[in-house]
Amino acid sequence: MSVQAPEREVRPVRSGRTVRIGPVSASLRWRDVVVPSVAFAALALVSAVSMGRGDFPIGVVDVLRTLVGLGEGPQEFIVLELRAPRVIVGVLVGLAFGVAGALFQTFARNPLASPDTLGITAGASAGAVAAIVLTGGTSTGAILGGLGIPLAALLGALAAGLLLFLLAWRAGIDGYRLVLVGIALWAVGNALIDFLLTRAEIYDASSAYVWITGSLNSRTWDHAVPLAIALAVLLPLSLALNRVLAVMQFGDDTARGLGVRLAGAQTAVVLLAVGLVAFAVSAAGPIAFVSLIVPQIAVRLTGGSRPPLLASGLVGALLVVGADLVTRTVLPEALPVGILTAAIGAPYLLWLLVRGRRQFT
Amino acid sequence: MTTPIELEPRSAATARVRLAAEGVRLAYDERVVVDGLDLQLTEGSFTAIVGPNGCGKSTLLRALGRLLRPTAGQVLLDGQAIAKTPTREVAKVLGLLPQTPVAPEGLTVGDLVARGRHPHQSWLRQWSRDDEAVVAEALAWTDMTELADRPVDALSGGQRQRAWISMALAQGTDLLLLDEPTTYLDLSHQIDVLELVGRLHAERGRTVVVVLHDLNLAARYAHRLVAMKDGALVASGTPDEVLTEQLLADVFDLEARVIPDPVAGTPMVVPVRRLR
């Protein structure tokens, strides 16, 4: 009954290399290791350079000395209090947007899914703009202590995410339905923003507009710390979903046939992605496009079958911090970072699309 | 909990019932598709479900595979209510191949087949020696070893279906449900796929349930036919018992002659005209 045993396989079965240490085993593709490593190294370098640039230039070596506690006097104050929070918020926001985008796109099996197109950042913006316009964010902003706007944005994002989840849920979530519901929410959020802006004082409208574009200007540890705590919880949970996502990218029936509890897995993916976006947006505004394009850039760099979570996060961080550095140094005028992420990221994605044979995903 | 890693299901002394539907009612929203249906599938059987379009045969298969929860009645897997069995435990015993499954762009055949090991893996143990041996064997058995590093989307329709069957083999389940595995394939590839499924049954002892449109192929490859009409089971038995001129008229509204297949000796349908 048994067919002849096949020759001992010399030829590798999988596209990755097998790694086995004790009870731990995995198949790793080298590009899934190299791309995040390179992105991490580049991120560290750009971050250090960024902390050194400004009205009072500091060399990379001195920045690193200061970061490990060997700095002195004004240098220490400038790096640790003025510049580090801005760069760290940039890193964390980029990580959150990149991972959230990869989660949404794998889940929806649709490269158009992102917090932008799904209306979550629109919800956050509507919350923040409401806080700025209705309380007079520029004049009485001090009363809110910089906490009111992030909090309003967080609530706006969570409300939009909850609506998205409830409206898209129908004995599980269908990717197309999710995107369609998201686009409707995006339209509602933007209508609300426009309504608020037309009724706003000119100063409020102007500061609201900067917020909507997404900016790292005057970020302090008050922005960085809550975001860091949130990511310390949400990022490991997201990465733990990697194995399930690898099966969820098939159709629903195949995934369930392979033993995935689909409803639970879908709920976890959407809640984690919404949470990541909500905290990131509340810290820096909806930095345009990062979540949409970064997973697509990352998947073209790693060459896998779906947006890689870790690489997407690191490429996202690199894009945000790099764009922020450019706005502060190369350009004659300090622009909000959101303008640059779109201006750099979108052409790069187009270039990858033109030269690649991959159609989408 | 030990995980069975061998591909060969244990042989049963007697033909015990592995999968059964008991008075199931199946509905999408308010629309009832199947009502009060009973069906028993025994160890080592090869069953084909046939019937006209919209008769509920795919719906029944989805319920048997735990993809659709009955609104009344229940499905039993080895005597246990399948709805109450954890998904992962079901996935170690019962594999299913949906109609026209979609593989993500860029996924290689080897990685696709490796996904079949998902129910046997854990977060730490993602690619054990057992997994590797089973996947290599499944690829070899389905003649896909040479194509292991090719992207699934670059394969022809017939090769693609072989890859999916290879994945189902790697999953190592005793039971295998296939929903119209020959859809969109030309005749020679239909034969190729059904030969492969037949070998899974004959050589690997798999209990197979397959939804098929082509009656002649169903009669040739399956040992038992189940005919459905309007959500009810109207006939069940050997191909000779089920494929009669009367049944074709009743179930398919088809006037036809049934003659012995000159190659296999199984009943063969020669259509005359549509009735009514």
XYZ file of C-alpha atoms in Angstrom:
637
model
C 0.000 0.000 0.000
C 2.782 2.424 0.781
C 4.563 4.100 -2.107
C 8.326 3.914 -2.185
C 9.945 6.244 0.310
C 11.243 9.325 -1.496
C 14.967 9.909 -1.703
C 16.258 11.889 1.253
C 15.343 15.447 0.274
C 18.410 17.502 -0.506
C 16.414 20.178 -2.182
C 14.894 22.660 0.292
C 11.151 22.497 0.543
C 10.527 26.057 1.588
C 11.762 29.393 0.380
C 13.378 30.050 3.758
C 16.270 28.554 5.647
C 15.456 26.186 8.455
C 16.458 27.303 11.930
C 16.227 24.885 14.838
C 17.397 25.571 18.382
C 16.155 23.106 20.961
C 12.355 22.976 20.847
C 12.227 26.169 18.777
C 12.022 25.807 15.027
C 11.194 28.110 12.151
C 11.790 28.670 8.479
C 13.386 32.057 7.900
C 13.921 33.785 4.592
C 17.176 35.713 4.580
C 15.507 38.841 3.256
C 13.134 38.758 6.229
C 16.218 39.064 8.431
C 18.382 41.378 6.314
C 15.729 43.991 5.471
C 14.704 44.693 9.082
C 18.357 44.666 10.185
C 19.381 47.205 7.558
C 16.283 49.302 8.258
C 17.103 49.249 11.968
C 20.704 50.317 11.415
C 19.619 53.093 9.066
C 16.976 54.182 11.565
C 19.536 54.406 14.371
C 21.868 56.475 12.192
C 19.183 58.850 10.909
C 17.819 59.280 14.428
C 21.247 60.214 15.798
C 21.860 62.631 12.928
C 18.415 64.122 13.458
C 19.057 64.713 17.149
C 22.213 66.607 16.221
C 20.704 68.948 13.679
C 19.146 72.284 14.517
C 20.112 75.860 15.437
C 22.806 74.391 17.656
C 24.466 71.580 15.639
C 25.872 68.617 17.559
C 27.948 65.809 16.029
C 26.662 62.248 15.853
C 29.322 61.020 18.304
C 28.393 63.664 20.866
C 24.712 62.797 20.444
C 25.450 59.143 21.157
C 27.643 60.089 24.155
C 24.813 62.201 25.519
C 22.273 59.416 25.027
C 24.331 57.005 27.111
C 24.698 59.585 29.885
C 28.099 61.106 29.077
C 26.772 64.457 27.853
C 27.350 67.795 29.517
C 25.474 71.015 30.259
C 23.581 72.605 27.400
C 24.239 69.677 25.058
C 22.522 67.327 27.402
C 19.526 69.631 27.703
C 19.260 70.185 23.938
C 19.534 66.499 23.037
C 17.548 64.905 25.833
C 14.865 67.505 26.400
C 14.428 69.280 23.075
C 15.345 66.869 20.308
C 15.154 63.299 21.593
C 11.404 63.385 22.318
C 10.684 64.620 18.802
C 12.770 61.884 17.191
C 11.476 59.174 19.504
C 7.872 60.163 18.827
C 8.752 59.966 15.133
C 10.208 56.458 15.530
C 7.279 55.178 17.565
C 4.647 56.720 15.300
C 6.337 55.256 12.230
C 6.520 51.824 13.865
C 2.842 51.966 14.808
C 1.655 53.146 11.396
C 3.787 50.602 9.543
C 2.670 47.620 11.633
C -0.978 48.731 11.629
C -0.915 49.097 7.847
C 0.578 45.610 7.444
C -2.085 44.171 9.773
C -4.943 45.839 7.892
C -3.651 44.930 4.443
C -3.010 41.282 5.258
C -6.348 40.969 6.972
C -8.379 42.670 4.244
C -6.274 41.002 1.492
C -6.349 44.426 -0.062
C -3.473 46.877 -0.475
C -5.897 49.793 -0.253
C -6.707 49.054 3.374
C -5.019 51.477 5.737
C -6.064 53.657 8.672
C -6.382 56.527 6.183
C -8.748 54.800 3.784
C -10.617 53.052 6.601
C -11.597 56.340 8.219
C -9.721 55.817 11.493
C -7.367 58.749 11.054
C -10.334 60.828 9.870
C -12.058 59.982 13.150
C -8.941 60.995 15.080
C -8.671 64.235 13.115
C -12.320 65.055 13.684
C -11.796 64.544 17.414
C -8.688 66.714 17.501
C -10.161 69.447 15.304
C -13.260 69.511 17.478
C -11.067 69.927 20.547
C -9.056 72.730 18.902
C -11.999 74.586 17.393
C -14.580 74.184 20.122
C -12.222 75.054 22.977
C -10.081 77.513 21.045
C -6.995 75.351 20.927
C -4.501 78.162 20.317
C -5.664 80.650 22.898
C -6.782 78.401 25.708
C -4.593 75.511 24.669
C -2.567 76.005 27.830
C -5.589 75.054 29.908
C -5.746 71.709 28.207
C -2.056 71.340 28.863
C -1.454 69.706 25.518
C -3.345 66.697 26.780
C -6.823 67.597 25.562
C -6.038 67.365 21.871
C -4.227 63.996 21.998
C -7.001 62.643 24.177
C -9.689 63.878 21.780
C -7.771 62.346 18.865
C -7.422 59.047 20.700
C -11.141 58.956 21.429
C -11.979 59.946 17.847
C -9.802 57.138 16.462
C -11.210 54.559 18.854
C -14.782 55.657 18.074
C -14.139 55.381 14.330
C -12.453 52.005 14.840
C -15.352 50.719 16.899
C -17.880 51.912 14.299
C -15.818 50.308 11.556
C -15.742 47.031 13.436
C -19.454 47.008 14.275
C -20.623 48.050 10.812
C -18.298 45.660 8.978
C -19.030 42.713 11.261
C -21.419 40.187 9.826
C -20.626 36.759 11.222
C -16.979 37.601 10.640
C -15.434 40.362 8.598
C -15.180 40.376 4.852
C -12.245 42.375 3.500
C -14.233 44.174 0.809
C -16.980 45.100 3.233
C -14.370 46.452 5.644
C -12.890 48.706 2.958
C -16.305 49.959 1.802
C -17.472 50.719 5.348
C -14.123 52.389 5.993
C -14.442 54.654 2.959
C -17.905 55.719 4.129
C -16.525 56.513 7.595
C -13.672 58.435 6.003
C -16.200 60.589 4.118
C -18.234 61.230 7.264
C -15.107 62.149 9.252
C -13.903 64.552 6.591
C -17.318 66.178 6.308
C -17.213 66.754 10.056
C -13.723 68.232 9.832
C -14.744 70.569 7.001
C -17.805 71.667 8.930
C -15.729 72.466 12.009
C -13.067 74.287 10.000
C -15.532 76.549 8.210
C -16.898 77.682 11.556
C -13.509 78.110 13.214
C -11.551 81.250 14.023
C -8.701 81.736 11.570
C -5.991 80.956 14.167
C -7.753 77.818 15.304
C -8.292 76.730 11.720
C -4.627 77.227 10.963
C -3.422 75.203 13.959
C -6.048 72.553 13.247
C -4.781 72.329 9.705
C -1.209 71.752 10.847
C -2.482 69.042 13.167
C -4.396 67.328 10.338
C -1.252 67.199 8.216
C 0.678 65.512 10.994
C 3.648 67.158 12.644
C 6.465 66.362 15.036
C 7.003 70.026 15.993
C 7.374 70.706 19.719
C 6.846 67.103 20.810
C 7.874 66.478 24.424
C 8.250 63.447 26.637
C 4.562 63.974 27.479
C 3.819 62.803 23.944
C 6.463 60.087 23.830
C 5.834 58.281 27.117
C 2.145 57.311 26.688
C 2.870 56.221 23.129
C 5.855 54.121 24.263
C 3.767 52.396 26.917
C 0.972 51.648 24.451
C 3.400 50.221 21.883
C 5.162 48.118 24.523
C 1.879 46.265 24.853
C 0.465 46.400 21.325
C 3.589 45.636 19.246
C 4.474 42.271 20.856
C 0.836 41.203 20.609
C 0.793 42.164 16.932
C 3.995 40.272 16.191
C 2.575 37.229 17.968
C -0.175 37.154 15.337
C 2.356 36.612 12.569
C 1.802 32.865 12.353
C -1.974 33.177 12.158
C -1.747 35.967 9.574
C 0.264 33.641 7.343
C -2.808 31.418 7.112
C -5.416 34.193 7.208
C -4.103 35.555 3.936
C -5.773 32.594 2.230
C -9.539 32.684 1.845
C -11.678 32.422 4.965
C -12.660 28.806 4.279
C -9.068 27.669 3.810
C -7.976 29.464 6.977
C -10.717 27.842 9.034
C -9.984 24.486 7.447
C -6.417 24.856 8.735
C -7.658 25.360 12.281
C -7.802 29.157 12.645
C -10.546 30.475 14.903
C -11.380 33.123 12.382
C -13.750 35.387 14.330
C -11.328 35.628 17.246
C -8.319 36.175 15.006
C -10.100 38.858 12.981
C -11.195 40.664 16.132
C -7.649 40.616 17.487
C -6.163 41.958 14.247
C -8.633 44.829 13.910
C -8.453 45.839 17.577
C -4.639 45.825 17.616
C -4.394 47.813 14.383
C -6.956 50.372 15.590
C -5.163 50.660 18.934
C -1.771 51.240 17.305
C -3.187 53.910 15.003
C -5.174 55.631 17.768
C -2.126 56.140 19.995
C 0.130 57.113 17.097
C -2.326 59.675 15.725
C -2.924 61.166 19.139
C 0.818 61.773 19.504
C 1.660 63.242 16.087
C -1.467 63.635 14.000
C -2.362 61.487 11.007
C 0.959 61.518 9.167
C -0.315 61.046 5.664
C 0.214 57.910 3.662
C 2.697 56.101 5.938
C 0.340 53.259 6.764
C -0.813 52.881 3.175
C 2.520 52.837 1.362
C 5.001 51.477 3.888
C 3.690 47.879 3.929
C 3.761 47.873 0.139
C 7.347 49.139 0.124
C 8.334 46.582 2.771
C 6.804 43.625 0.928
C 8.698 44.587 -2.211
C 11.941 44.759 -0.245
C 11.440 41.397 1.478
C 9.805 39.744 -1.526
C 7.415 37.614 0.511
C 3.762 36.917 -0.127
C 2.377 39.480 2.322
C 3.433 42.714 4.053
C 5.985 41.763 6.740
C 5.071 43.152 10.168
C 8.480 43.948 11.628
C 9.987 45.286 8.397
C 6.898 47.443 7.800
C 7.258 48.955 11.262
C 10.965 49.728 10.836
C 10.566 51.110 7.297
C 7.693 53.247 8.606
C 9.879 54.616 11.391
C 12.693 55.289 8.934
C 10.329 57.131 6.591
C 8.877 59.351 9.330
C 12.201 60.199 10.989
C 13.918 60.672 7.630
C 11.151 62.927 6.341
C 11.275 64.951 9.556
C 15.039 65.382 9.210
C 14.612 66.624 5.642
C 11.904 69.119 6.602
C 14.151 70.585 9.276
C 17.418 70.711 7.389
C 17.148 70.647 3.610
C 13.998 72.657 3.088
C 14.131 76.441 3.541
C 11.063 76.351 5.761
C 10.099 73.819 8.432
C 7.090 72.009 6.977
C 4.903 69.509 8.808
C 6.425 66.045 8.342
C 3.187 64.675 6.818
C 3.776 66.641 3.623
C 7.191 65.046 3.172
C 6.188 61.444 3.940
C 3.669 61.654 1.125
C 6.138 63.435 -1.155
C 8.922 60.869 -0.579
C 6.907 57.711 0.000
C 4.461 57.923 -2.879
C 7.032 58.348 -5.687
C 9.144 55.560 -4.171
C 6.152 53.236 -4.188
C 5.374 54.225 -7.779
C 8.959 53.438 -8.753
C 8.720 50.010 -7.107
C 5.407 49.403 -8.884
C 6.807 50.352 -12.274
C 9.915 48.172 -12.078
C 8.372 45.238 -10.200
C 6.407 42.374 -11.707
C 4.204 42.075 -8.648
C 0.750 43.486 -9.315
C -0.521 44.171 -5.846
C -0.746 42.816 -2.284
C -1.497 16.089 23.730
C 0.589 14.281 21.167
C 0.288 15.265 17.560
C -0.025 12.535 14.985
C 2.696 13.081 12.461
C 2.379 10.030 10.289
C 0.558 10.407 7.016
C -1.104 7.001 7.181
C -4.396 7.003 9.051
C -4.852 4.012 11.320
C -6.785 1.304 9.544
C -10.123 0.501 11.082
C -11.217 -3.040 11.728
C -14.813 -2.202 10.992
C -16.314 0.525 8.880
C -17.207 2.906 11.662
C -18.980 6.177 10.998
C -16.503 9.056 10.908
C -18.693 11.938 9.865
C -22.463 12.214 10.122
C -25.178 14.787 9.577
C -28.235 14.364 11.807
C -31.356 16.226 10.760
C -29.382 19.282 9.712
C -31.080 22.435 8.531
C -28.711 24.784 6.720
C -29.571 28.366 5.906
C -27.909 31.542 4.683
C -29.603 34.292 6.668
C -33.305 33.495 6.260
C -33.022 31.329 3.158
C -33.141 27.651 4.067
C -31.047 25.634 1.618
C -31.040 22.192 3.231
C -33.608 20.895 5.711
C -33.747 17.753 7.833
C -30.925 15.945 6.068
C -29.292 12.763 7.412
C -26.050 11.374 6.039
C -23.427 8.971 7.348
C -19.897 8.671 6.011
C -17.915 5.605 7.044
C -14.217 5.061 7.522
C -12.379 4.643 4.250
C -15.318 5.505 1.986
C -15.130 7.560 -1.199
C -18.363 9.466 -1.646
C -19.408 11.872 -4.380
C -22.274 14.299 -3.809
C -24.092 15.078 -7.056
C -27.116 17.149 -7.961
C -28.257 20.076 -10.087
C -27.022 23.641 -9.542
C -28.398 25.167 -6.343
C -29.462 21.835 -4.808
C -27.377 22.555 -1.687
C -24.534 20.105 -2.223
C -21.760 22.625 -1.607
C -23.708 23.964 1.359
C -23.881 20.464 2.811
C -20.137 20.027 2.299
C -19.482 23.321 4.090
C -21.551 22.121 7.038
C -19.698 18.799 7.123
C -16.438 20.759 7.202
C -17.602 23.015 10.083
C -17.615 26.106 7.858
C -21.362 26.538 8.268
C -23.202 25.958 11.513
C -26.563 24.176 11.136
C -29.564 26.108 12.449
C -31.084 22.775 13.496
C -29.688 19.277 13.887
C -25.972 18.652 14.160
C -22.862 17.334 12.465
C -20.916 14.645 14.327
C -17.210 14.004 13.830
C -16.259 10.650 15.340
C -19.418 10.808 17.424
C -18.672 14.253 18.863
C -20.624 17.396 17.950
C -18.282 19.125 15.509
C -19.557 22.582 16.482
C -18.291 22.006 20.044
C -14.906 20.614 18.979
C -12.086 23.199 18.890
C -11.262 24.340 15.332
C -7.694 23.220 15.690
C -8.633 19.696 16.774
C -11.021 19.427 13.824
C -8.245 20.598 11.511
C -6.037 17.680 12.609
C -8.650 15.142 11.546
C -10.586 16.794 8.746
C -9.099 18.679 5.811
C -11.021 20.603 3.228
C -10.327 22.105 -0.138
C -12.723 24.942 -1.033
C -13.898 25.549 -4.564
C -11.300 27.687 -6.410
C -9.049 28.446 -3.413
C -6.895 31.541 -3.767
C -3.182 31.625 -2.987
C -1.567 34.973 -2.216
C 0.646 36.419 -4.907
C 4.267 35.363 -4.684
C 3.743 32.370 -2.373
C 5.820 29.381 -3.466
C 4.396 25.878 -3.815
C 6.651 24.630 -0.997
C 5.457 27.374 1.357
C 1.840 26.700 0.387
C 2.139 23.002 1.153
C 3.988 23.850 4.379
C 0.937 25.865 5.520
C -0.868 22.524 5.692
C 1.103 21.861 8.874
C -0.468 24.853 10.607
C -2.762 22.864 12.931
C 0.216 20.785 14.100
C 2.478 23.743 14.819
C 2.844 26.152 17.698
C 4.363 29.570 18.100
C 7.709 28.078 19.102
C 7.588 24.959 16.974
C 6.995 26.528 13.573
C 8.958 24.180 11.339
C 10.008 20.923 12.960
C 11.799 17.972 11.347
C 8.484 16.151 11.249
C 6.866 19.061 9.420
C 9.695 19.123 6.921
C 9.587 15.367 6.317
C 5.817 15.336 5.901
C 5.812 18.296 3.504
C 8.671 16.855 1.431
C 6.792 13.564 1.230
C 3.530 15.276 0.284
C 5.284 17.196 -2.481
C 6.952 14.045 -3.782
C 3.756 12.030 -3.636
C 1.870 14.601 -5.688
C 4.778 15.019 -8.102
C 5.290 18.629 -7.124
C 8.846 18.470 -5.761
C 10.305 19.960 -8.921
C 7.919 22.903 -8.677
C 8.418 23.552 -4.942
C 10.146 26.893 -5.417
C 7.795 28.189 -8.104
C 5.139 30.786 -7.184
C 1.678 29.227 -7.076
C 0.272 31.990 -9.285
C 2.716 31.023 -12.033
C 1.345 27.465 -12.279
C -1.240 26.126 -14.709
C -4.711 25.334 -13.378
C -4.012 21.613 -13.126
C -0.664 22.082 -11.365
C -2.250 24.560 -8.986
C -4.919 22.056 -7.979
C -2.180 19.452 -7.408
C -0.434 21.918 -5.112
C -3.580 22.399 -3.053
C -4.136 18.655 -2.836
C -0.521 18.340 -1.741
C -1.254 20.829 1.035
C -4.298 18.801 2.107
C -2.081 15.699 2.172
C 0.514 17.506 4.318
C -2.228 18.421 6.765
C -2.324 14.696 7.470
C -6.049 14.380 8.080
C -7.977 11.108 7.866
C -10.922 12.852 6.240
C -10.810 15.045 3.182
C -13.646 17.145 1.774
C -13.268 18.602 -1.717
C -15.674 21.096 -3.271
C -15.699 20.679 -7.061
C -11.940 20.178 -7.394
C -12.190 19.882 -11.182
C -13.833 23.253 -11.840
C -12.208 25.211 -14.690
C -9.933 22.303 -15.632
C -9.844 20.689 -19.055
C -10.811 17.032 -19.260
C -7.321 15.562 -19.022
C -6.563 17.650 -15.932
C -9.924 16.668 -14.445
C -8.857 13.036 -14.834
C -5.444 13.857 -13.406
C -6.941 15.454 -10.277
C -9.477 12.676 -9.735
C -6.791 9.991 -10.202
C -4.806 11.747 -7.506
C -7.812 11.899 -5.181
C -8.496 8.241 -5.944
C -4.937 7.357 -4.961
C -5.315 9.355 -1.740
C -8.250 7.093 -0.988
C -6.774 3.819 -2.172
C -3.136 4.185 -1.147
C -3.343 6.549 1.803
C -6.620 5.320 3.241
C -8.258 8.721 3.229
C -12.015 8.984 3.723
C -13.018 11.240 0.839
C -16.133 13.302 0.170
C -16.205 15.218 -3.075
C -18.811 17.453 -4.663
C -18.773 16.831 -8.413
C -20.728 18.120 -11.383
C -19.689 15.503 -13.910
C -21.842 12.418 -13.297
C -19.734 10.095 -15.445
C -16.553 10.998 -13.592
C -18.347 10.764 -10.249
C -19.566 7.261 -11.150
C -16.118 6.198 -12.270
C -14.100 7.400 -9.276
C -16.434 7.383 -6.283
C -17.677 4.180 -4.673
C -20.791 5.801 -3.336
C -22.997 8.462 -4.860
C -25.304 10.740 -2.925
C -27.856 12.572 -5.072
C -29.490 15.746 -3.838
C -32.397 17.841 -5.075
C -33.860 21.002 -3.542
C -31.870 20.576 -0.353
C -32.920 16.982 0.284
C -31.126 13.693 -0.145
C -33.010 11.707 -2.802
C -30.747 8.713 -3.421
C -27.683 7.113 -1.934
C -25.801 3.974 -2.900
C -23.360 2.547 -5.398
C -23.137 4.342 -8.761
C -25.119 1.486 -10.327
C -27.913 1.914 -7.805
C -28.085 5.694 -8.026
C -27.455 6.570 -11.650
C -30.669 5.321 -13.239
C -32.676 6.801 -16.080
C -35.537 7.412 -13.660
C -33.311 9.336 -11.226
C -31.880 11.481 -14.022
C -35.414 12.408 -15.012
C -36.496 13.114 -11.433
C -33.430 14.963 -10.206
C -31.909 16.568 -13.275
C -35.037 16.911 -15.506
C -33.003 15.030 -18.074
C -34.045 12.327 -20.457
C -30.988 10.121 -20.826
C -29.746 6.636 -21.542
C -27.510 4.966 -18.996
C -25.036 2.527 -20.522
C -21.949 0.822 -19.082
C -18.793 2.888 -19.404
C -16.753 0.946 -22.011
C -13.558 1.575 -20.059
C -14.462 1.224 -16.382
C -17.792 -0.598 -16.568
C -19.401 2.013 -14.333
C -22.687 3.614 -15.416
C -22.356 6.280 -18.063
C -24.955 8.925 -18.840
C -25.743 9.774 -22.449
C -28.112 12.753 -22.508
C -31.070 12.837 -24.875
C -32.867 16.052 -24.074
C -34.014 18.276 -21.247
C -37.452 17.457 -19.869
C -40.077 20.142 -19.128
